Amino acid sequence: MTKKNWYRVALVAIAIVLIAVIYGFMQQHQIANPFLVGGLGLTLGVVLALLLASFWQPHNSQKH
């Protein structure tokens, strides 16, 4: 596995763990804190944007 692949796998894992932890926490305590939800949305947006960018670049540079 190359370094780039590890980076992608790590990003996916972090995103999934974050979603699971925060979703579980909110379910358990039954909170809908707008700051928490906003922060989660922002974090996920950034992570997904980075993830898409890291997946997209190699496909653009390589011609199949």
Coordinates of N, CA and C in Angstrom, one line a residue:
M1 N 0.8 -1.2 0.0 CA 0.0 0.0 0.0 C 0.9 1.3 0.0
T2 N 0.5 2.2 -0.8 CA 1.3 3.4 -0.9 C 0.9 4.4 0.2
K3 N 1.7 5.4 0.4 CA 1.4 6.4 1.4 C 0.0 7.1 1.2
K4 N -0.3 7.3 -0.1 CA -1.5 8.0 -0.5 C -2.7 7.2 -0.1
N5 N -2.6 5.8 -0.3 CA -3.7 5.0 0.0 C -4.0 4.9 1.5
W6 N -2.9 4.9 2.3 CA -3.0 5.0 3.8 C -3.7 6.2 4.2
Y7 N -3.4 7.4 3.5 CA -4.0 8.6 3.8 C -5.5 8.6 3.6
R8 N -5.9 8.0 2.5 CA -7.3 7.9 2.2 C -8.0 7.0 3.2
V9 N -7.4 5.9 3.5 CA -8.0 4.9 4.4 C -8.2 5.6 5.8
A10 N -7.2 6.3 6.2 CA -7.2 7.0 7.5 C -8.3 8.1 7.5
L11 N -8.5 8.8 6.4 CA -9.5 9.8 6.4 C -10.9 9.2 6.5
V12 N -11.1 8.1 5.7 CA -12.4 7.4 5.8 C -12.7 6.9 7.2
A13 N -11.7 6.3 7.8 CA -11.8 5.8 9.2 C -12.2 6.9 10.2
I14 N -11.4 8.0 10.1 CA -11.7 9.1 11.0 C -13.1 9.6 10.8
A15 N -13.5 9.8 9.6 CA -14.9 10.3 9.3 C -15.9 9.4 9.9
I16 N -15.8 8.1 9.7 CA -16.7 7.1 10.2 C -16.8 7.1 11.7
V17 N -15.6 7.1 12.3 CA -15.5 7.1 13.8 C -16.2 8.3 14.4
L18 N -15.9 9.5 13.7 CA -16.5 10.8 14.2 C -18.0 10.7 14.1
I19 N -18.5 10.3 13.0 CA -20.0 10.2 12.8 C -20.6 9.3 13.9
A20 N -20.0 8.1 14.0 CA -20.5 7.1 15.0 C -20.5 7.6 16.4
V21 N -19.4 8.2 16.8 CA -19.2 8.7 18.2 C -20.2 9.8 18.5
I22 N -20.3 10.8 17.6 CA -21.2 11.9 17.9 C -22.6 11.5 17.7
Y23 N -23.0 10.7 16.8 CA -24.3 10.2 16.6 C -24.8 9.4 17.8
G24 N -23.9 8.5 18.3 CA -24.2 7.7 19.5 C -24.3 8.6 20.7
F25 N -23.5 9.6 20.9 CA -23.5 10.5 22.0 C -24.9 11.3 22.0
M26 N -25.3 11.8 20.8 CA -26.5 12.5 20.7 C -27.7 11.6 21.0
Q27 N -27.7 10.4 20.5 CA -28.8 9.5 20.8 C -28.9 9.2 22.3
Q28 N -27.8 9.0 22.9 CA -27.8 8.6 24.3 C -28.3 9.7 25.2
H29 N -27.9 10.9 24.9 CA -28.3 12.1 25.8 C -29.5 12.8 25.2
Q30 N -29.9 12.5 24.0 CA -31.0 13.1 23.3 C -30.9 14.6 23.3
I31 N -29.7 15.0 22.7 CA -29.5 16.5 22.6 C -29.5 16.8 21.1
A32 N -30.0 18.0 20.8 CA -29.8 18.5 19.5 C -29.2 19.9 19.7
N33 N -28.0 19.9 20.0 CA -27.2 21.2 20.3 C -26.8 21.7 18.9
P34 N -27.3 22.9 18.6 CA -27.0 23.5 17.2 C -25.5 23.7 17.0
F35 N -24.8 24.0 18.0 CA -23.3 24.2 17.9 C -22.7 22.9 17.6
L36 N -23.1 21.8 18.3 CA -22.6 20.5 18.1 C -22.9 20.0 16.6
V37 N -24.2 20.2 16.3 CA -24.6 19.7 14.9 C -23.9 20.5 13.9
G38 N -23.7 21.9 14.1 CA -23.0 22.7 13.1 C -21.6 22.3 13.0
G39 N -20.9 22.1 14.1 CA -19.5 21.7 14.2 C -19.3 20.4 13.5
L40 N -20.2 19.4 13.7 CA -20.2 18.1 13.1 C -20.3 18.3 11.6
G41 N -21.3 19.0 11.2 CA -21.5 19.3 9.7 C -20.3 19.9 9.0
L42 N -19.7 20.9 9.7 CA -18.6 21.5 9.2 C -17.4 20.6 9.1
T43 N -17.1 19.8 10.1 CA -16.0 18.9 10.2 C -16.2 17.8 9.1
L44 N -17.4 17.3 9.0 CA -17.7 16.3 7.9 C -17.5 16.8 6.5
G45 N -18.0 18.1 6.3 CA -17.9 18.7 5.0 C -16.4 18.8 4.6
V46 N -15.6 19.3 5.6 CA -14.1 19.4 5.3 C -13.5 18.1 5.0
V47 N -13.8 17.1 5.8 CA -13.2 15.8 5.7 C -13.6 15.2 4.3
L48 N -14.9 15.3 4.0 CA -15.4 14.8 2.7 C -14.8 15.5 1.5
A49 N -14.6 16.8 1.7 CA -14.0 17.6 0.6 C -12.6 17.1 0.4
L50 N -11.8 17.0 1.4 CA -10.4 16.5 1.3 C -10.4 15.1 0.7
L51 N -11.3 14.3 1.2 CA -11.4 12.9 0.7 C -11.6 12.9 -0.8
L52 N -12.6 13.6 -1.3 CA -13.0 13.7 -2.7 C -11.8 14.2 -3.5
A53 N -11.1 15.3 -2.9 CA -10.0 15.8 -3.6 C -8.9 14.8 -3.8
S54 N -8.6 14.0 -2.7 CA -7.5 13.1 -2.7 C -7.9 11.9 -3.7
F55 N -9.1 11.6 -3.8 CA -9.5 10.5 -4.7 C -9.5 11.0 -6.2
W56 N -9.9 12.3 -6.4 CA -10.1 12.8 -7.7 C -8.7 13.1 -8.4
Q57 N -7.8 13.7 -7.7 CA -6.5 14.1 -8.3 C -5.8 12.9 -9.1
P58 N -5.6 11.8 -8.6 CA -4.9 10.7 -9.3 C -5.6 10.3 -10.6
H59 N -7.0 10.3 -10.6 CA -7.7 10.0 -11.8 C -7.6 11.0 -12.9
N60 N -7.5 12.3 -12.5 CA -7.3 13.3 -13.5 C -5.9 13.3 -14.1
S61 N -4.9 12.9 -13.3 CA -3.5 12.9 -13.8 C -3.2 11.7 -14.6
Q62 N -3.9 10.6 -14.3 CA -3.6 9.4 -15.1 C -4.7 9.2 -16.2
K63 N -4.2 8.9 -17.4 CA -5.2 8.7 -18.5 C -5.3 7.2 -18.7
H64 N -6.5 6.7 -18.5 CA -6.7 5.2 -18.6 C -6.8 4.8 -20.1

